[in-house]
Amino acid sequence: MTTDEIEIAKVLDELYDIVSGPAGPRDWSRQRSIFHEDSRQMRTWIDTEGKPAIRIMDQEAYAADTTPFFAENDFYEVEIARKINIFGNIAHVWSIYEARRAPDADTLDRRGINSIQLYKDESGWRVVNMIWDNERPGVVASL
């Protein structure tokens, strides 16, 4: 791996570590250390009418949106595959994840793909955009 790939891998490891853990608060200051201040996080899904839906959030909106869930639920998200492409000061990562209620749980809550764009500034690689979708019938995560 190149130095840039190693640095990006550290950002992604931190990204998954921030949201994973037993029920309770998350340390959102850690998110600010790996996300650009103007970053966006976008959750996609299929709504009850079968139509594509998206929620676009800045860091504060993401924390507000997920805090109630994390307060009441154990949640462990791990990366199972990654593909990094770098061009100059920009990078794109496809990252397949799995989420469970316990790190060693046999039951899978969900699997999906994060599409992550990063920008390298004087302080290192930072996430500028992240959009994700979960598997569902006919949509299977693979790289």
mmCIF file with all atom_site columns, C-alpha atoms in Angstrom:
data_model
loop_
_atom_site.group_PDB
_atom_site.id
_atom_site.type_symbol
_atom_site.label_atom_id
_atom_site.label_alt_id
_atom_site.label_comp_id
_atom_site.label_asym_id
_atom_site.label_entity_id
_atom_site.label_seq_id
_atom_site.pdbx_PDB_ins_code
_atom_site.Cartn_x
_atom_site.Cartn_y
_atom_site.Cartn_z
_atom_site.occupancy
_atom_site.B_iso_or_equiv
_atom_site.pdbx_formal_charge
_atom_site.auth_seq_id
_atom_site.auth_comp_id
_atom_site.auth_asym_id
_atom_site.auth_atom_id
_atom_site.pdbx_PDB_model_num
ATOM 1   C CA . MET A 1 1   ? 0.000   0.000   0.000  1.00 0.00 ? 1   MET A CA 1
ATOM 2   C CA . THR A 1 2   ? 1.110   3.562   -0.682 1.00 0.00 ? 2   THR A CA 1
ATOM 3   C CA . THR A 1 3   ? 1.396   6.160   2.086  1.00 0.00 ? 3   THR A CA 1
ATOM 4   C CA . ASP A 1 4   ? -1.825  7.789   0.867  1.00 0.00 ? 4   ASP A CA 1
ATOM 5   C CA . GLU A 1 5   ? -3.657  4.457   0.897  1.00 0.00 ? 5   GLU A CA 1
ATOM 6   C CA . ILE A 1 6   ? -2.470  3.808   4.448  1.00 0.00 ? 6   ILE A CA 1
ATOM 7   C CA . GLU A 1 7   ? -3.655  7.262   5.563  1.00 0.00 ? 7   GLU A CA 1
ATOM 8   C CA . ILE A 1 8   ? -7.039  6.764   3.879  1.00 0.00 ? 8   ILE A CA 1
ATOM 9   C CA . ALA A 1 9   ? -7.355  3.336   5.512  1.00 0.00 ? 9   ALA A CA 1
ATOM 10  C CA . LYS A 1 10  ? -6.825  4.971   8.921  1.00 0.00 ? 10  LYS A CA 1
ATOM 11  C CA . VAL A 1 11  ? -9.609  7.469   8.170  1.00 0.00 ? 11  VAL A CA 1
ATOM 12  C CA . LEU A 1 12  ? -11.969 4.633   7.230  1.00 0.00 ? 12  LEU A CA 1
ATOM 13  C CA . ASP A 1 13  ? -11.044 2.578   10.292 1.00 0.00 ? 13  ASP A CA 1
ATOM 14  C CA . GLU A 1 14  ? -11.854 5.604   12.462 1.00 0.00 ? 14  GLU A CA 1
ATOM 15  C CA . LEU A 1 15  ? -15.108 6.201   10.569 1.00 0.00 ? 15  LEU A CA 1
ATOM 16  C CA . TYR A 1 16  ? -16.376 2.715   11.442 1.00 0.00 ? 16  TYR A CA 1
ATOM 17  C CA . ASP A 1 17  ? -15.019 2.853   14.989 1.00 0.00 ? 17  ASP A CA 1
ATOM 18  C CA . ILE A 1 18  ? -16.858 6.117   15.762 1.00 0.00 ? 18  ILE A CA 1
ATOM 19  C CA . VAL A 1 19  ? -20.312 4.633   15.159 1.00 0.00 ? 19  VAL A CA 1
ATOM 20  C CA . SER A 1 20  ? -19.629 1.193   16.632 1.00 0.00 ? 20  SER A CA 1
ATOM 21  C CA . GLY A 1 21  ? -20.162 0.253   20.259 1.00 0.00 ? 21  GLY A CA 1
ATOM 22  C CA . PRO A 1 22  ? -22.643 -0.565  22.975 1.00 0.00 ? 22  PRO A CA 1
ATOM 23  C CA . ALA A 1 23  ? -25.809 1.491   23.382 1.00 0.00 ? 23  ALA A CA 1
ATOM 24  C CA . GLY A 1 24  ? -24.933 4.986   24.513 1.00 0.00 ? 24  GLY A CA 1
ATOM 25  C CA . PRO A 1 25  ? -23.498 8.261   23.281 1.00 0.00 ? 25  PRO A CA 1
ATOM 26  C CA . ARG A 1 26  ? -20.921 8.516   20.532 1.00 0.00 ? 26  ARG A CA 1
ATOM 27  C CA . ASP A 1 27  ? -17.972 10.928  20.581 1.00 0.00 ? 27  ASP A CA 1
ATOM 28  C CA . TRP A 1 28  ? -18.875 13.152  17.630 1.00 0.00 ? 28  TRP A CA 1
ATOM 29  C CA . SER A 1 29  ? -15.685 15.225  18.063 1.00 0.00 ? 29  SER A CA 1
ATOM 30  C CA . ARG A 1 30  ? -13.884 12.244  16.540 1.00 0.00 ? 30  ARG A CA 1
ATOM 31  C CA . GLN A 1 31  ? -16.022 12.622  13.424 1.00 0.00 ? 31  GLN A CA 1
ATOM 32  C CA . ARG A 1 32  ? -14.932 16.248  13.065 1.00 0.00 ? 32  ARG A CA 1
ATOM 33  C CA . SER A 1 33  ? -11.315 15.069  12.950 1.00 0.00 ? 33  SER A CA 1
ATOM 34  C CA . ILE A 1 34  ? -11.836 12.949  9.810  1.00 0.00 ? 34  ILE A CA 1
ATOM 35  C CA . PHE A 1 35  ? -14.604 14.840  7.974  1.00 0.00 ? 35  PHE A CA 1
ATOM 36  C CA . HIS A 1 36  ? -14.150 18.137  6.139  1.00 0.00 ? 36  HIS A CA 1
ATOM 37  C CA . GLU A 1 37  ? -16.136 20.923  7.829  1.00 0.00 ? 37  GLU A CA 1
ATOM 38  C CA . ASP A 1 38  ? -18.407 21.225  4.773  1.00 0.00 ? 38  ASP A CA 1
ATOM 39  C CA . SER A 1 39  ? -18.869 17.471  4.321  1.00 0.00 ? 39  SER A CA 1
ATOM 40  C CA . ARG A 1 40  ? -22.157 15.744  3.591  1.00 0.00 ? 40  ARG A CA 1
ATOM 41  C CA . GLN A 1 41  ? -23.428 12.306  4.570  1.00 0.00 ? 41  GLN A CA 1
ATOM 42  C CA . MET A 1 42  ? -26.264 10.865  2.521  1.00 0.00 ? 42  MET A CA 1
ATOM 43  C CA . ARG A 1 43  ? -28.467 7.950   3.461  1.00 0.00 ? 43  ARG A CA 1
ATOM 44  C CA . THR A 1 44  ? -30.445 6.367   0.626  1.00 0.00 ? 44  THR A CA 1
ATOM 45  C CA . TRP A 1 45  ? -33.296 3.860   0.768  1.00 0.00 ? 45  TRP A CA 1
ATOM 46  C CA . ILE A 1 46  ? -36.473 2.758   -0.943 1.00 0.00 ? 46  ILE A CA 1
ATOM 47  C CA . ASP A 1 47  ? -39.545 4.335   0.660  1.00 0.00 ? 47  ASP A CA 1
ATOM 48  C CA . THR A 1 48  ? -42.851 2.637   1.446  1.00 0.00 ? 48  THR A CA 1
ATOM 49  C CA . GLU A 1 49  ? -44.143 3.474   -2.046 1.00 0.00 ? 49  GLU A CA 1
ATOM 50  C CA . GLY A 1 50  ? -41.135 1.788   -3.656 1.00 0.00 ? 50  GLY A CA 1
ATOM 51  C CA . LYS A 1 51  ? -39.486 5.059   -4.686 1.00 0.00 ? 51  LYS A CA 1
ATOM 52  C CA . PRO A 1 52  ? -35.837 6.025   -4.126 1.00 0.00 ? 52  PRO A CA 1
ATOM 53  C CA . ALA A 1 53  ? -35.321 8.371   -1.170 1.00 0.00 ? 53  ALA A CA 1
ATOM 54  C CA . ILE A 1 54  ? -32.342 10.294  0.184  1.00 0.00 ? 54  ILE A CA 1
ATOM 55  C CA . ARG A 1 55  ? -31.527 12.237  3.332  1.00 0.00 ? 55  ARG A CA 1
ATOM 56  C CA . ILE A 1 56  ? -28.591 14.657  2.992  1.00 0.00 ? 56  ILE A CA 1
ATOM 57  C CA . MET A 1 57  ? -26.946 15.704  6.248  1.00 0.00 ? 57  MET A CA 1
ATOM 58  C CA . ASP A 1 58  ? -24.078 17.818  7.476  1.00 0.00 ? 58  ASP A CA 1
ATOM 59  C CA . GLN A 1 59  ? -22.134 16.550  10.501 1.00 0.00 ? 59  GLN A CA 1
ATOM 60  C CA . GLU A 1 60  ? -24.500 18.065  13.052 1.00 0.00 ? 60  GLU A CA 1
ATOM 61  C CA . ALA A 1 61  ? -27.604 16.718  11.303 1.00 0.00 ? 61  ALA A CA 1
ATOM 62  C CA . TYR A 1 62  ? -26.057 13.238  11.078 1.00 0.00 ? 62  TYR A CA 1
ATOM 63  C CA . ALA A 1 63  ? -25.277 13.247  14.801 1.00 0.00 ? 63  ALA A CA 1
ATOM 64  C CA . ALA A 1 64  ? -28.793 14.458  15.627 1.00 0.00 ? 64  ALA A CA 1
ATOM 65  C CA . ASP A 1 65  ? -30.344 11.881  13.294 1.00 0.00 ? 65  ASP A CA 1
ATOM 66  C CA . THR A 1 66  ? -28.445 8.879   14.683 1.00 0.00 ? 66  THR A CA 1
ATOM 67  C CA . THR A 1 67  ? -28.040 9.751   18.382 1.00 0.00 ? 67  THR A CA 1
ATOM 68  C CA . PRO A 1 68  ? -31.492 8.419   19.418 1.00 0.00 ? 68  PRO A CA 1
ATOM 69  C CA . PHE A 1 69  ? -30.764 5.070   17.715 1.00 0.00 ? 69  PHE A CA 1
ATOM 70  C CA . PHE A 1 70  ? -27.297 4.753   19.259 1.00 0.00 ? 70  PHE A CA 1
ATOM 71  C CA . ALA A 1 71  ? -28.658 5.713   22.701 1.00 0.00 ? 71  ALA A CA 1
ATOM 72  C CA . GLU A 1 72  ? -30.904 2.642   22.720 1.00 0.00 ? 72  GLU A CA 1
ATOM 73  C CA . ASN A 1 73  ? -29.092 0.091   20.548 1.00 0.00 ? 73  ASN A CA 1
ATOM 74  C CA . ASP A 1 74  ? -25.830 -1.791  20.540 1.00 0.00 ? 74  ASP A CA 1
ATOM 75  C CA . PHE A 1 75  ? -24.430 -1.299  17.046 1.00 0.00 ? 75  PHE A CA 1
ATOM 76  C CA . TYR A 1 76  ? -21.267 -2.640  15.462 1.00 0.00 ? 76  TYR A CA 1
ATOM 77  C CA . GLU A 1 77  ? -20.445 -1.808  11.860 1.00 0.00 ? 77  GLU A CA 1
ATOM 78  C CA . VAL A 1 78  ? -17.388 -3.381  10.273 1.00 0.00 ? 78  VAL A CA 1
ATOM 79  C CA . GLU A 1 79  ? -15.847 -3.047  6.866  1.00 0.00 ? 79  GLU A CA 1
ATOM 80  C CA . ILE A 1 80  ? -15.527 -6.324  4.969  1.00 0.00 ? 80  ILE A CA 1
ATOM 81  C CA . ALA A 1 81  ? -14.112 -5.056  1.647  1.00 0.00 ? 81  ALA A CA 1
ATOM 82  C CA . ARG A 1 82  ? -12.548 -1.860  0.330  1.00 0.00 ? 82  ARG A CA 1
ATOM 83  C CA . LYS A 1 83  ? -11.440 -0.420  -3.013 1.00 0.00 ? 83  LYS A CA 1
ATOM 84  C CA . ILE A 1 84  ? -9.432  2.830   -3.041 1.00 0.00 ? 84  ILE A CA 1
ATOM 85  C CA . ASN A 1 85  ? -8.768  5.006   -6.098 1.00 0.00 ? 85  ASN A CA 1
ATOM 86  C CA . ILE A 1 86  ? -6.540  8.089   -5.762 1.00 0.00 ? 86  ILE A CA 1
ATOM 87  C CA . PHE A 1 87  ? -5.914  10.900  -8.222 1.00 0.00 ? 87  PHE A CA 1
ATOM 88  C CA . GLY A 1 88  ? -3.785  13.766  -6.895 1.00 0.00 ? 88  GLY A CA 1
ATOM 89  C CA . ASN A 1 89  ? -5.538  15.273  -3.886 1.00 0.00 ? 89  ASN A CA 1
ATOM 90  C CA . ILE A 1 90  ? -8.829  13.427  -4.356 1.00 0.00 ? 90  ILE A CA 1
ATOM 91  C CA . ALA A 1 91  ? -9.771  9.839   -3.641 1.00 0.00 ? 91  ALA A CA 1
ATOM 92  C CA . HIS A 1 92  ? -12.788 7.596   -3.927 1.00 0.00 ? 92  HIS A CA 1
ATOM 93  C CA . VAL A 1 93  ? -13.413 4.550   -1.756 1.00 0.00 ? 93  VAL A CA 1
ATOM 94  C CA . TRP A 1 94  ? -15.992 1.812   -2.180 1.00 0.00 ? 94  TRP A CA 1
ATOM 95  C CA . SER A 1 95  ? -16.417 0.248   1.256  1.00 0.00 ? 95  SER A CA 1
ATOM 96  C CA . ILE A 1 96  ? -18.676 -2.757  1.915  1.00 0.00 ? 96  ILE A CA 1
ATOM 97  C CA . TYR A 1 97  ? -19.945 -2.908  5.501  1.00 0.00 ? 97  TYR A CA 1
ATOM 98  C CA . GLU A 1 98  ? -21.866 -5.250  7.741  1.00 0.00 ? 98  GLU A CA 1
ATOM 99  C CA . ALA A 1 99  ? -23.765 -4.186  10.854 1.00 0.00 ? 99  ALA A CA 1
ATOM 100 C CA . ARG A 1 100 ? -24.652 -6.337  13.854 1.00 0.00 ? 100 ARG A CA 1
ATOM 101 C CA . ARG A 1 101 ? -25.978 -5.854  17.399 1.00 0.00 ? 101 ARG A CA 1
ATOM 102 C CA . ALA A 1 102 ? -22.828 -7.464  18.837 1.00 0.00 ? 102 ALA A CA 1
ATOM 103 C CA . PRO A 1 103 ? -19.335 -7.840  17.356 1.00 0.00 ? 103 PRO A CA 1
ATOM 104 C CA . ASP A 1 104 ? -19.609 -11.637 17.396 1.00 0.00 ? 104 ASP A CA 1
ATOM 105 C CA . ALA A 1 105 ? -23.334 -11.928 16.568 1.00 0.00 ? 105 ALA A CA 1
ATOM 106 C CA . ASP A 1 106 ? -24.302 -14.503 13.965 1.00 0.00 ? 106 ASP A CA 1
ATOM 107 C CA . THR A 1 107 ? -27.319 -12.446 12.920 1.00 0.00 ? 107 THR A CA 1
ATOM 108 C CA . LEU A 1 108 ? -26.596 -9.725  10.390 1.00 0.00 ? 108 LEU A CA 1
ATOM 109 C CA . ASP A 1 109 ? -28.692 -6.546  10.706 1.00 0.00 ? 109 ASP A CA 1
ATOM 110 C CA . ARG A 1 110 ? -27.645 -5.144  7.362  1.00 0.00 ? 110 ARG A CA 1
ATOM 111 C CA . ARG A 1 111 ? -24.956 -5.061  4.696  1.00 0.00 ? 111 ARG A CA 1
ATOM 112 C CA . GLY A 1 112 ? -24.331 -2.333  2.177  1.00 0.00 ? 112 GLY A CA 1
ATOM 113 C CA . ILE A 1 113 ? -21.835 -0.067  0.462  1.00 0.00 ? 113 ILE A CA 1
ATOM 114 C CA . ASN A 1 114 ? -20.446 3.319   1.413  1.00 0.00 ? 114 ASN A CA 1
ATOM 115 C CA . SER A 1 115 ? -19.285 5.464   -1.499 1.00 0.00 ? 115 SER A CA 1
ATOM 116 C CA . ILE A 1 116 ? -16.786 7.858   0.073  1.00 0.00 ? 116 ILE A CA 1
ATOM 117 C CA . GLN A 1 117 ? -15.017 10.834  -1.497 1.00 0.00 ? 117 GLN A CA 1
ATOM 118 C CA . LEU A 1 118 ? -11.979 12.277  0.237  1.00 0.00 ? 118 LEU A CA 1
ATOM 119 C CA . TYR A 1 119 ? -9.863  15.384  -0.225 1.00 0.00 ? 119 TYR A CA 1
ATOM 120 C CA . LYS A 1 120 ? -6.242  15.762  0.895  1.00 0.00 ? 120 LYS A CA 1
ATOM 121 C CA . ASP A 1 121 ? -5.418  19.118  2.442  1.00 0.00 ? 121 ASP A CA 1
ATOM 122 C CA . GLU A 1 122 ? -2.422  20.245  4.500  1.00 0.00 ? 122 GLU A CA 1
ATOM 123 C CA . SER A 1 123 ? -3.657  18.244  7.512  1.00 0.00 ? 123 SER A CA 1
ATOM 124 C CA . GLY A 1 124 ? -4.289  14.999  5.611  1.00 0.00 ? 124 GLY A CA 1
ATOM 125 C CA . TRP A 1 125 ? -7.163  13.089  4.054  1.00 0.00 ? 125 TRP A CA 1
ATOM 126 C CA . ARG A 1 126 ? -10.699 14.183  5.005  1.00 0.00 ? 126 ARG A CA 1
ATOM 127 C CA . VAL A 1 127 ? -14.098 12.824  3.992  1.00 0.00 ? 127 VAL A CA 1
ATOM 128 C CA . VAL A 1 128 ? -16.021 15.376  1.922  1.00 0.00 ? 128 VAL A CA 1
ATOM 129 C CA . ASN A 1 129 ? -18.962 13.217  0.814  1.00 0.00 ? 129 ASN A CA 1
ATOM 130 C CA . MET A 1 130 ? -20.308 9.857   1.869  1.00 0.00 ? 130 MET A CA 1
ATOM 131 C CA . ILE A 1 131 ? -23.391 8.194   0.413  1.00 0.00 ? 131 ILE A CA 1
ATOM 132 C CA . TRP A 1 132 ? -24.593 4.707   1.263  1.00 0.00 ? 132 TRP A CA 1
ATOM 133 C CA . ASP A 1 133 ? -27.233 2.152   0.468  1.00 0.00 ? 133 ASP A CA 1
ATOM 134 C CA . ASN A 1 134 ? -28.114 -1.166  2.100  1.00 0.00 ? 134 ASN A CA 1
ATOM 135 C CA . GLU A 1 135 ? -28.603 -4.477  0.378  1.00 0.00 ? 135 GLU A CA 1
ATOM 136 C CA . ARG A 1 136 ? -32.144 -5.513  -0.473 1.00 0.00 ? 136 ARG A CA 1
ATOM 137 C CA . PRO A 1 137 ? -33.677 -8.030  -2.875 1.00 0.00 ? 137 PRO A CA 1
ATOM 138 C CA . GLY A 1 138 ? -31.972 -7.586  -6.228 1.00 0.00 ? 138 GLY A CA 1
ATOM 139 C CA . VAL A 1 139 ? -29.256 -5.280  -4.825 1.00 0.00 ? 139 VAL A CA 1
ATOM 140 C CA . VAL A 1 140 ? -26.214 -7.149  -3.493 1.00 0.00 ? 140 VAL A CA 1
ATOM 141 C CA . ALA A 1 141 ? -22.995 -5.490  -2.308 1.00 0.00 ? 141 ALA A CA 1
ATOM 142 C CA . SER A 1 142 ? -19.884 -6.547  -4.223 1.00 0.00 ? 142 SER A CA 1
ATOM 143 C CA . LEU A 1 143 ? -16.723 -4.933  -5.523 1.00 0.00 ? 143 LEU A CA 1
#
